[in-house]
Coordinates of C-alpha atoms and ligand atoms in Angstrom, one line a residue:
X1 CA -33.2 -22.0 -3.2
X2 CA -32.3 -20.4 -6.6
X3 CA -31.3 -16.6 -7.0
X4 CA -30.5 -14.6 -9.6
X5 CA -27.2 -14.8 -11.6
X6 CA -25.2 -11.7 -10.9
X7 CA -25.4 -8.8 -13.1
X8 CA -24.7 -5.5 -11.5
X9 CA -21.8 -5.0 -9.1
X10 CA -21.1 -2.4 -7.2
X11 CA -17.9 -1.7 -5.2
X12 CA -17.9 1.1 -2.0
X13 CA -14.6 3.0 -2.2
X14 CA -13.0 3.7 -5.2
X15 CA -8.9 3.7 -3.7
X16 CA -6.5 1.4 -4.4
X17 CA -8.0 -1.9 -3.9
X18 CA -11.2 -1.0 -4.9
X19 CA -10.2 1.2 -8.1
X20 CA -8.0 -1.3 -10.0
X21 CA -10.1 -4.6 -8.5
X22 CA -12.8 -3.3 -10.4
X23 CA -11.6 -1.9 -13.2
X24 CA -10.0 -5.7 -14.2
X25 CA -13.3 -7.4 -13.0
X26 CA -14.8 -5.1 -15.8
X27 CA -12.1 -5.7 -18.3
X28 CA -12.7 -9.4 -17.9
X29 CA -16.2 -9.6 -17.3
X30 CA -18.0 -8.0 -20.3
X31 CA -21.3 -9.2 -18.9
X32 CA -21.4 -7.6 -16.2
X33 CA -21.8 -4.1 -14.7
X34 CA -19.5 -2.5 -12.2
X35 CA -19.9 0.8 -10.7
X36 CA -17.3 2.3 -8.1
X37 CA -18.8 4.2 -5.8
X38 CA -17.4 6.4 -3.5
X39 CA -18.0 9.3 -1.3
X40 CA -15.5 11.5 -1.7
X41 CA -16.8 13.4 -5.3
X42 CA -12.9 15.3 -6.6
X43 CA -12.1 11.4 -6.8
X44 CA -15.0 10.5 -8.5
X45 CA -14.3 13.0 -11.4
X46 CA -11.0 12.3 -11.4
X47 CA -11.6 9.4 -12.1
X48 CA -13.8 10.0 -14.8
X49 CA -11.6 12.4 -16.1
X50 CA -11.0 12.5 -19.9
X51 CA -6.9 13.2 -18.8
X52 CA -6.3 9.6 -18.0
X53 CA -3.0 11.3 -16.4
X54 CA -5.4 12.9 -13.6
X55 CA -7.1 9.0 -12.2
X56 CA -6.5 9.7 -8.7
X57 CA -3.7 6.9 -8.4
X58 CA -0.8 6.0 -10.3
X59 CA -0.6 2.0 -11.1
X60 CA 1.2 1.0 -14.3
X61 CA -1.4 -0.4 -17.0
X62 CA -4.3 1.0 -15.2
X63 CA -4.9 3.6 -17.9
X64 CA -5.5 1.4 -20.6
X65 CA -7.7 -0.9 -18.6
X66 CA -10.0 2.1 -17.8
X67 CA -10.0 3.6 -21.6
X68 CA -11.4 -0.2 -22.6
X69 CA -14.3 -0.1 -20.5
X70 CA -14.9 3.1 -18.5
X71 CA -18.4 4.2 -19.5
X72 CA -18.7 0.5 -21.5
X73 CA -19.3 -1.9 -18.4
X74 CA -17.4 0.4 -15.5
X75 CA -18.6 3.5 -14.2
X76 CA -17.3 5.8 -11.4
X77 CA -20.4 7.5 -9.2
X78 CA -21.1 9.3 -6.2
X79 CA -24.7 7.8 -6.7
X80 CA -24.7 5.2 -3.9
X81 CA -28.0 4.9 -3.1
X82 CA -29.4 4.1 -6.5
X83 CA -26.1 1.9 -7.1
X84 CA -26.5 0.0 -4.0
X85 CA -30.2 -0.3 -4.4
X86 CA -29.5 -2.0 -7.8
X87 CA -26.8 -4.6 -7.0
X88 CA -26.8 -7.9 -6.7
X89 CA -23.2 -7.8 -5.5
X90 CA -21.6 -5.3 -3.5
X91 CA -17.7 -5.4 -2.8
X92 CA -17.2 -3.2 0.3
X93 CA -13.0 -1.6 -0.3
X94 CA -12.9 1.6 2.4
X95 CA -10.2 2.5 4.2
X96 CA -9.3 0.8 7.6
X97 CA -6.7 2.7 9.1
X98 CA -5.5 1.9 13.2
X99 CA -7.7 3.6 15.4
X100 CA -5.8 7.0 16.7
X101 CA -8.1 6.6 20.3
X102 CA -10.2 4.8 22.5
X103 CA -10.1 1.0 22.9
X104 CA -7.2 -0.9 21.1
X105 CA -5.9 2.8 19.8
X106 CA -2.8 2.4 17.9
X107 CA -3.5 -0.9 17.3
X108 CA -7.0 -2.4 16.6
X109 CA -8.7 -1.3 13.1
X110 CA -10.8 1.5 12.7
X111 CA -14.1 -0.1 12.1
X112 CA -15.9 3.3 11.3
X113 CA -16.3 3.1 7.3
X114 CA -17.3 -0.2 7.0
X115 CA -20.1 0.1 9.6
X116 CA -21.3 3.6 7.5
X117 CA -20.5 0.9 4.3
X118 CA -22.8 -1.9 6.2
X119 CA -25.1 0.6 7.0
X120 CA -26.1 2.1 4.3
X121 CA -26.1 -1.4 2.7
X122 CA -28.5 -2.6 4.8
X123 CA -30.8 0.6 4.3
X124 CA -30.8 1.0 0.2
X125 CA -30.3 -2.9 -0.8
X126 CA -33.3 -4.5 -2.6
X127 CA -34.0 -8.0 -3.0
X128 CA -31.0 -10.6 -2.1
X129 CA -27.4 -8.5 -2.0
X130 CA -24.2 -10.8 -2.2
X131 CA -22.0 -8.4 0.4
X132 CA -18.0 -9.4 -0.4
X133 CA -15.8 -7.8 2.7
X134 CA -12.6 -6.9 0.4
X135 CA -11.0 -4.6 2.8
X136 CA -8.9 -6.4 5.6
X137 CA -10.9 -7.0 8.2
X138 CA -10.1 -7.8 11.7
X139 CA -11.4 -11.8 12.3
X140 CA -15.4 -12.2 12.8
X141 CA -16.0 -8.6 11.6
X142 CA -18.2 -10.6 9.1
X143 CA -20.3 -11.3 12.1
X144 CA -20.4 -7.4 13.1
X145 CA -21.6 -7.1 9.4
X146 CA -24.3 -9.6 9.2
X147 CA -25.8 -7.9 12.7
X148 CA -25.9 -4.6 11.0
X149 CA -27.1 -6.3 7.5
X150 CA -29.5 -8.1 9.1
X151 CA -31.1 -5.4 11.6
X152 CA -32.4 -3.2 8.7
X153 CA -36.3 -2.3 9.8
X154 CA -37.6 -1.9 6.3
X155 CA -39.1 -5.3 5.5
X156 CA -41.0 -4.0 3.0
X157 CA -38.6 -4.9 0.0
X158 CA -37.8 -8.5 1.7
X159 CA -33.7 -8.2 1.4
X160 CA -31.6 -10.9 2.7
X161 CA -27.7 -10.9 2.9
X162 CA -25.2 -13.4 2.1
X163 CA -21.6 -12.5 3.3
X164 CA -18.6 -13.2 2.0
X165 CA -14.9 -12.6 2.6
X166 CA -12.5 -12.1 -0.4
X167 CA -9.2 -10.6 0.5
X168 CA -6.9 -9.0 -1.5
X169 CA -3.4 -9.7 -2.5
X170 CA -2.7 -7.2 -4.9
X171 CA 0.8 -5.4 -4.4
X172 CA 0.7 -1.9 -5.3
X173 CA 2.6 -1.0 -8.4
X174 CA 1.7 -4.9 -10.4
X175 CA -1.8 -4.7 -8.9
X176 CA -3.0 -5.1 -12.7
X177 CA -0.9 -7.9 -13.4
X178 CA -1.7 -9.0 -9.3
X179 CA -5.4 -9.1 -10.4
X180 CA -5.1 -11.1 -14.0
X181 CA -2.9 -13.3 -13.0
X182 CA -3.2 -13.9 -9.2
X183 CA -1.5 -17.1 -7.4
X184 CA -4.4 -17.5 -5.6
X185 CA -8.4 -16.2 -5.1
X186 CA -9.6 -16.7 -1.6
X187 CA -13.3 -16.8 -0.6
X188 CA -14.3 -17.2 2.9
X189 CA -18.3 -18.1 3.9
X190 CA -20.9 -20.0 4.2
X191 CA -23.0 -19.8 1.5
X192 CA -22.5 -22.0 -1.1
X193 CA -24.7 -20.4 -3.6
X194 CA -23.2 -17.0 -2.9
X195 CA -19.1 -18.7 -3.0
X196 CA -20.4 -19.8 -6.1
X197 CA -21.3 -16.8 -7.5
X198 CA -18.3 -15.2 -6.7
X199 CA -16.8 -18.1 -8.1
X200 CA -17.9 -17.6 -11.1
X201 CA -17.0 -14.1 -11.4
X202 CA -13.3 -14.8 -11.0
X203 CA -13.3 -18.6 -13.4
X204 CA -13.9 -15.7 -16.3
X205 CA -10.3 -15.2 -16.0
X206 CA -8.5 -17.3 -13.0
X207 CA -8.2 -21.3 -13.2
X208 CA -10.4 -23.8 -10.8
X209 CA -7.4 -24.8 -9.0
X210 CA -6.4 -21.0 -8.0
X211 CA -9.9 -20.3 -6.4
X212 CA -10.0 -21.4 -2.3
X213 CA -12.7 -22.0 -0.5
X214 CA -12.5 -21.6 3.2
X215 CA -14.5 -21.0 6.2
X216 CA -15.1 -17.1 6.6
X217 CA -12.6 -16.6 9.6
X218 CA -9.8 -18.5 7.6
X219 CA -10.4 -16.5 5.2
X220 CA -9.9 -12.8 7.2
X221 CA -7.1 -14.3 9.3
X222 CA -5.3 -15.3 6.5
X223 CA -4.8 -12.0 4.8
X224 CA -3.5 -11.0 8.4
X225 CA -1.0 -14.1 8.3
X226 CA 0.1 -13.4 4.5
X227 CA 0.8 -10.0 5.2
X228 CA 2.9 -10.7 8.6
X229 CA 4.6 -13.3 7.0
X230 CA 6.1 -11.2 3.7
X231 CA 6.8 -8.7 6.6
X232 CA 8.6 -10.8 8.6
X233 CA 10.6 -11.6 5.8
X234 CA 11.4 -8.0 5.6
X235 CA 12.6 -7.1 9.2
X236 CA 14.9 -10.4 8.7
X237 CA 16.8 -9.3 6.2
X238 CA 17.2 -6.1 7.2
X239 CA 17.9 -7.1 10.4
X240 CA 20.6 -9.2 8.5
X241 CA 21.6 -6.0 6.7
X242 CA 22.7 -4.2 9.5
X243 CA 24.5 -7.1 10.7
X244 CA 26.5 -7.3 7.5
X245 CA 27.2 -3.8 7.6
X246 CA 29.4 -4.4 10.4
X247 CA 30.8 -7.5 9.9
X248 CA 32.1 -7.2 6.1
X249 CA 29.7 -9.4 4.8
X250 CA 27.3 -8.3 2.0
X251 CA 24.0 -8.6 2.1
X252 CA 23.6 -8.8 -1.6
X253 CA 25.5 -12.5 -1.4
X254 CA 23.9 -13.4 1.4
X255 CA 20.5 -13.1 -0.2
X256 CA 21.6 -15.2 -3.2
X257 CA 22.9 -17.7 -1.1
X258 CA 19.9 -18.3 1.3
X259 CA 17.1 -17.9 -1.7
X260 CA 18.6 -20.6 -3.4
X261 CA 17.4 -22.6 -0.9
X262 CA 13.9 -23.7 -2.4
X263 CA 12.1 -23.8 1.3
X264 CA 13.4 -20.1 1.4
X265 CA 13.1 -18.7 -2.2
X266 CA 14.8 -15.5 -3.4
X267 CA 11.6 -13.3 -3.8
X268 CA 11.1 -10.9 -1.6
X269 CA 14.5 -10.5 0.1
X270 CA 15.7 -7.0 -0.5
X271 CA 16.5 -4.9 2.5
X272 CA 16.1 -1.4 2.1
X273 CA 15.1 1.6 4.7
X274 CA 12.0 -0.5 6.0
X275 CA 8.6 -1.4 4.7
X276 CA 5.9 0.8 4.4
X277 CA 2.5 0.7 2.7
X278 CA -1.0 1.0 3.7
X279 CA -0.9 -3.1 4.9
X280 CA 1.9 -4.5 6.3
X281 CA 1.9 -1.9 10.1
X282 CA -1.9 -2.2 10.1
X283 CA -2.1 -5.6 9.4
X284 CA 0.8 -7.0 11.9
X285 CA -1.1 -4.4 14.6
X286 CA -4.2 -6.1 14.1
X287 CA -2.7 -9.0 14.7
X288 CA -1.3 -8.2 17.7
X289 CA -4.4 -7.0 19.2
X290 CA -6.4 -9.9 18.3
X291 CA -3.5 -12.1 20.0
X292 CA -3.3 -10.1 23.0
X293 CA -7.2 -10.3 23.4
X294 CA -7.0 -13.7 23.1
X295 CA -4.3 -13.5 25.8
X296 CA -1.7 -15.1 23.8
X297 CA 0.8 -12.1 24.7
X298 CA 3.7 -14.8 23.5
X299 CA 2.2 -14.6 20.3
X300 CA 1.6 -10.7 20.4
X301 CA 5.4 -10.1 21.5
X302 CA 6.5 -12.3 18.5
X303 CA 5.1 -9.8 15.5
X304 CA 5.6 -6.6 17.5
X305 CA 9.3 -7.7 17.2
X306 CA 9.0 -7.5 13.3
X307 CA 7.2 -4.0 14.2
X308 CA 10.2 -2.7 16.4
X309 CA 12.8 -3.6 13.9
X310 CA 11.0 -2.2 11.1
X311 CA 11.1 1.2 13.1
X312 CA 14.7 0.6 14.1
X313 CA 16.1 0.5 10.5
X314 CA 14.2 3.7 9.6
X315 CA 15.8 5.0 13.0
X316 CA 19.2 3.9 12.1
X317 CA 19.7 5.0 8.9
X318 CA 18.7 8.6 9.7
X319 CA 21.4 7.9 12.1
X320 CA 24.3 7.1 9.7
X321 CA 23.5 10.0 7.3
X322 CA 23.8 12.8 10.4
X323 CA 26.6 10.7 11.5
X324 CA 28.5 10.8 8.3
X325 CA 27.9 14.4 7.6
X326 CA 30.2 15.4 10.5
X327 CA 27.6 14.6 13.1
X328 CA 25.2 18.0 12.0
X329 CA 22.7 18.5 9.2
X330 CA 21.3 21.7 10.0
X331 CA 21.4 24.3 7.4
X332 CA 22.7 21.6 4.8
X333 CA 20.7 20.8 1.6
X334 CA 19.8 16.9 1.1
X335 CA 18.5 15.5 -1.6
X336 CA 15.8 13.0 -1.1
X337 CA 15.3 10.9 -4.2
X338 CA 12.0 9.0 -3.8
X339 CA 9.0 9.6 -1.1
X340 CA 7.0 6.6 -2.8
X341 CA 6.6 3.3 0.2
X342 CA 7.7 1.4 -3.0
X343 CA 8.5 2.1 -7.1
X344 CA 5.6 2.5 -9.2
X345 CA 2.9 3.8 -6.9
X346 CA 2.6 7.5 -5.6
X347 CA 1.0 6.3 -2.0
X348 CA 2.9 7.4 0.4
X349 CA 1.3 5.9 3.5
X350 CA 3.6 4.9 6.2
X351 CA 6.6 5.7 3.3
X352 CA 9.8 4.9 5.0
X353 CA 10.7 8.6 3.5
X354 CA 8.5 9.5 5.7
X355 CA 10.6 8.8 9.1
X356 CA 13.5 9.6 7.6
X357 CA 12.9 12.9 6.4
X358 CA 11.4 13.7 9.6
X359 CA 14.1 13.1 11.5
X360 CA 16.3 15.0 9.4
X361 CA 14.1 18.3 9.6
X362 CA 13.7 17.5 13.4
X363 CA 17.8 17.8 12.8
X364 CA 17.6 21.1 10.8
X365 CA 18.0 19.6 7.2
X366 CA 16.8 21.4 4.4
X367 CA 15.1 18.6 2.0
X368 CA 15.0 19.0 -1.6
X369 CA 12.5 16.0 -2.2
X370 CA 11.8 14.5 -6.1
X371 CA 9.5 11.5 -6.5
X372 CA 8.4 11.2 -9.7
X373 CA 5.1 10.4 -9.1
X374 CA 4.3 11.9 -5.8
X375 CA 2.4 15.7 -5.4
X376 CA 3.8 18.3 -3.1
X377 CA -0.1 17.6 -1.6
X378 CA 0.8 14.0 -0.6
X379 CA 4.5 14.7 0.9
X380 CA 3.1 17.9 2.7
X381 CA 0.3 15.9 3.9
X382 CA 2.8 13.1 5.0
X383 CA 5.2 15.4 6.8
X384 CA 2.4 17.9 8.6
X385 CA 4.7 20.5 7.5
X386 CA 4.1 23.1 5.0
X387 CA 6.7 23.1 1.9
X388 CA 9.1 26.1 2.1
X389 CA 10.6 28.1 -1.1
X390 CA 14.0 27.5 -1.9
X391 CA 14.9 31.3 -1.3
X392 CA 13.9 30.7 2.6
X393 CA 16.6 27.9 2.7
X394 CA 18.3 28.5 6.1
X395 CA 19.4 27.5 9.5
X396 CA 16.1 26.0 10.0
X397 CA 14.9 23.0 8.7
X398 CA 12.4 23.1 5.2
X399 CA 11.4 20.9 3.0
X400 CA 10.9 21.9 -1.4
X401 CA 9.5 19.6 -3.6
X402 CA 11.8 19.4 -6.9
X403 CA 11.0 18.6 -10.3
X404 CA 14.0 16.2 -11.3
X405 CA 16.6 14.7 -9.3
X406 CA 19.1 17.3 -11.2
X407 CA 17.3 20.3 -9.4
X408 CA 17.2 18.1 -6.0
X409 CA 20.9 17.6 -5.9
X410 CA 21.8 21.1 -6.8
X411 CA 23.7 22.7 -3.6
X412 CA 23.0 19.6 -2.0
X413 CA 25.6 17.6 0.4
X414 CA 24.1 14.4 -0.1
X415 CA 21.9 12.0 -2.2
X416 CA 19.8 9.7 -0.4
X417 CA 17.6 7.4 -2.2
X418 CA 14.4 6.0 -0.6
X419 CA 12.2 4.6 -3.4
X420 CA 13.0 1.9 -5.9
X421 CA 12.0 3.7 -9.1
X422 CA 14.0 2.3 -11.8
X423 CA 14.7 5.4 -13.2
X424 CA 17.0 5.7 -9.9
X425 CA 19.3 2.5 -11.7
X426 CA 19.7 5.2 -14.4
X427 CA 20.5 8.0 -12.8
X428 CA 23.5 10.2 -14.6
X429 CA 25.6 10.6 -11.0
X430 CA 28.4 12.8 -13.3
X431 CA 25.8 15.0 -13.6
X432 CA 24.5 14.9 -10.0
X433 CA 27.8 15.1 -8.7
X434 CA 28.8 18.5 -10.5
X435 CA 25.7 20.0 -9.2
X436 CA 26.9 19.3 -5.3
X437 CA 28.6 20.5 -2.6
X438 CA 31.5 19.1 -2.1
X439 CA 33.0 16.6 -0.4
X440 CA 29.4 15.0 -1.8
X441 CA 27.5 11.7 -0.1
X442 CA 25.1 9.4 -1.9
X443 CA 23.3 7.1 0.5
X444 CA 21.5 4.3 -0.9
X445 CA 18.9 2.8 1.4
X446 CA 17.3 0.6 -1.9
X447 CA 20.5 -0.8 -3.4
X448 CA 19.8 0.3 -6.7
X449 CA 23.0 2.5 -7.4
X450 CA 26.0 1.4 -9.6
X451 CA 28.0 2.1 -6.0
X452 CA 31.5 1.4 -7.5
X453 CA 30.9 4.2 -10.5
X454 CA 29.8 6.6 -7.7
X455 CA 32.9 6.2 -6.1
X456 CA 34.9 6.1 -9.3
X457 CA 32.8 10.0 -9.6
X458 CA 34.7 11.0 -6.8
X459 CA 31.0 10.6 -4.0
X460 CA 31.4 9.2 -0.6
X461 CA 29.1 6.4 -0.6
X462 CA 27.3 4.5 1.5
X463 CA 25.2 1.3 0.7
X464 CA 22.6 -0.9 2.7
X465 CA 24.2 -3.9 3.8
X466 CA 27.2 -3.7 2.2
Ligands
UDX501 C1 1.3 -5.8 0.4 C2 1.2 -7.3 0.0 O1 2.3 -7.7 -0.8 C3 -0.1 -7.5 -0.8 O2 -0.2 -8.9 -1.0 C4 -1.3 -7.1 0.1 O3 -2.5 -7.2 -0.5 C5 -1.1 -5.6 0.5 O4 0.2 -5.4 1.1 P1 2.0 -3.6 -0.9 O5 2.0 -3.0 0.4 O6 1.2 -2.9 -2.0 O7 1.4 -5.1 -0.9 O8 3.5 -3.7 -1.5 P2 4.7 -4.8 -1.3 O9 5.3 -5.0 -2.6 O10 4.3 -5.9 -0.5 O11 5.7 -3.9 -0.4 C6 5.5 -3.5 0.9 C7 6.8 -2.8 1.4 O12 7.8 -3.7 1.6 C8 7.3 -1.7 0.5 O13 7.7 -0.6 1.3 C9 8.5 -2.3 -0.1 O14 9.5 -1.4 -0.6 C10 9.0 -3.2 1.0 N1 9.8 -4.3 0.4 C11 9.2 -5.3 -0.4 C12 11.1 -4.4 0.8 O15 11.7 -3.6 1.5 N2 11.9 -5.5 0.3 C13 11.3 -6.5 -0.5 O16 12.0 -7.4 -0.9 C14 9.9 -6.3 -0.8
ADP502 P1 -7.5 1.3 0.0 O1 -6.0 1.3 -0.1 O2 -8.0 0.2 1.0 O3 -8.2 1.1 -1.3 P2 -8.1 4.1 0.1 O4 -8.0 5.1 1.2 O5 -7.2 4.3 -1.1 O6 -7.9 2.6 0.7 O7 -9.6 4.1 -0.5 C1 -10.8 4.0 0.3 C2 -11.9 4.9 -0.3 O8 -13.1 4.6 0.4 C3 -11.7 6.4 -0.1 O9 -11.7 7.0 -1.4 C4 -12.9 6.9 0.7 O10 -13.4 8.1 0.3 C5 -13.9 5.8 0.4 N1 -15.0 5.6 1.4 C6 -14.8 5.5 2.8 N2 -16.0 5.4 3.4 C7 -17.0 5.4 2.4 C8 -18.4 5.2 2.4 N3 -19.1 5.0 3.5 N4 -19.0 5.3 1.1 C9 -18.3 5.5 0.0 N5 -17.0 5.6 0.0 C10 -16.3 5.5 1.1

């Protein structure tokens, strides 16, 4: 059977996967079309926006990869119909958040937008459609998709399905450089023609030898594994952190003692206030579920311990700053520095901020929250709790979104950093420290503070695993 080559791509859900995915695929495909499709028509137009300050999310060298081909080989549409219709390759990237009710709730995926994706696929597709599940999927959801594909009643226009699994690996915050220079490309099916295609897509940019193959469930269960695994990695050394905390160790020699190990390797070992992100939760959840359905409840109990401890470090450091502050927050002005799940991004879902700061209002805090690239919009959204002006500042708790870290800190009886940014490893503490009430905290959850010049300042400091 020969097909056509692929021409036209089309991607459903223009977020973070499916934004910057496409937008490199352009960049390093000039051949071939890509449109990014999504429902949701603000994001559309701000993502055609002429203000490349206004795309709808903030990843570092995105800008420049959409001013070299937007309206060249990359478009943004609401058009879905006539974009599907016209494919020959459709990459489905919507949102698959934990179901919030019914079966598996709190736990198994939320299948609802790719069945609407499948759907709709499987009513406007023409002729034979490449579908490329890029979203993470729960295992055999491919199956679920070729059922839907494959039940379309309209056999007029003789469509037929291939589909694929392709994963992504991107990290928020490198995606770009994640995407041109990735350690590895995964396609799952059983199409050879179709894997080849696909194939071919990525050997524009990405060696032979960095392209697998696998069966399609190896595929979907891998991203699963990957992401449990960097997890994992997480809760270890922050369960470590805590450890060191007590004990006089510091976690900052530990790490370079045990990544030195080759077998362990140093990447990916800083502890902080927890992981967050739109992946790691769902992912390890998903997981979970599929073990426990297998009835491997061993297995299950295994990553919902990475899970708990995740959730305990978030718990415990809220602890230690009410603690420190003579046991009582309420009425006293903190200074959140970051709201980001991670430097360089301004997606805030499941921030570790997020905990944090809600436990502190929940204590009566007053929050004076700066992220640099996070809206009042996002944090309000994250915290279900409308911002308050500064004048209102009182016994109970509010939360005001600040324009610097100066304005943040001003009043406030403590600095607590929750996000990476680098401009954090800058920060002019002298200055900070004037603005404060005295005696003045700076808790650093990140590790990115010259601690010893804070001290020298005249703060009361407090750094994780140390
Ligand atoms: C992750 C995976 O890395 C990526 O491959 C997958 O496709 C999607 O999920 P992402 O969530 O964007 O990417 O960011 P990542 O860099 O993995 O960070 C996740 C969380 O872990 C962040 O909250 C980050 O601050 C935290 N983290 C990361 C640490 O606390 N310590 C580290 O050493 C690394
Ligand atoms: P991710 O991080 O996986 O990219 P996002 O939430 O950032 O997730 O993006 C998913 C996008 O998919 C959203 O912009 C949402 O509007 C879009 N979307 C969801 N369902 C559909 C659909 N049926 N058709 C088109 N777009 C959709």
């Amino acid at each position: 059977m020969s097909r056509n080559h692929v021409r036209n791509i089309c991607c459903i859900g223009a977020g973070y996967v499916g934004g910057p995915t496409m937008a490199v695929f352009a960049d390093e495909c000039p051949d071939l079309n890509v449109t990014v499709l999504d429902i949701n028509p603000e994001k559309i137009s701000l993502w055609n926006s002429n203000d490349l300050s206004e795309l709808p999310i903030f990843e570092p060298g995105l800008d420049k990869v959409i001013l070299r081909c937007r309206n060249i080989n990359l478009f943004f549409s609401t058009d879905i119909e006539a974009n599907i219709a016209n494919a020959d390759m459709i990459f489905i990237s919507v949102n698959t958040p934990t179901k919030t009710r019914g079966i598996g709730a709190g736990k198994a995926l939320d299948l609802k937008w790719v069945e609407s994706c499948a759907r709709q696929i499987a009513k406007f597709a023409t002729g034979h459609t490449i579908v490329v599940e890029k979203s993470t999927l729960p295992v055999r959801t491919a199956e679920v998709m070729k059922t839907i594909l494959n039940s379309s009643n309209d056999h007029s226009k003789s469509k037929t399905f291939s589909v694929l699994s392709n994963p992504e690996f991107l990290a928020e915050g490198c995606a770009i450089n994640d995407l041109k220079n990735p350690d590895r490309v995964l396609i799952g099916g059983e199409d050879e023609l179709a894997i080849n295609e696909l194939a071919n897509i990525y050997l524009n940019w990405v060696p032979s030898s960095k392209i697998l193959r696998t069966n399609i469930w190896s595929s979907e269960l891998s991203k699963l594994t990957a992401n449990a695994f960097l997890a994992q990695r997480i809760s270890s050394i922050n369960s470590i952190s805590a450890l060191c905390e007590k004990c006089g160790a510091n976690i900052e020699e530990v790490v370079d003692a045990i990544g030195s190990d080759t077998r362990i390797g140093n990447q990916f070992l800083n502890s902080g206030p927890g992981f967050g992100g739109s992946c790691f939760q769902k992912d390890i959840l998903n997981l979970i579920y599929i073990a426990s359905n297998y009835g491997l409840d061993d297995v299950a109990n295994y990553w919902q311990e990475v899970l708990n401890l995740n959730n305990w470090q978030k718990e415990r450091i809220s602890k230690l700053i009410v603690q420190n502050l003579f046991g009582t927050v309420t009425g006293k002005r903190i200074a959140i520095l970051g709201f980001a799940f991670k430097a360089n991004t301004n997606d805030t879902r499941e921030s570790p901020a997020i905990q944090v700061c809600e436990n502190l209002l929940e204590e009566g805090a007053n929050l004076a929250i700066y992220d640099p690239k996070v809206s009042q919009e996002s944090i309000e959204l994250a915290l279900g709790v409308k911002e308050t002006s500064v004048d209102e500042f009182s016994e109970l708790s509010s939360w005001v979104k600040c324009n610097s870290d100066v304005e943040a800190c001003i009043g406030a009886d403590a600095i607590v950093v929750l996000t990476n940014w680098e401009q954090f490893t800058n920060i002019s503490l002298n200055k900070l420290y004037e603005k404060m009430r005295k005696p003045a905290w700076l808790f650093d959850t990140r590790a990115c503070i010259d601690i010893d010049t804070a001290k020298k300042i005249g703060f009361n400091t407090w750094r994780i695993g140390i």
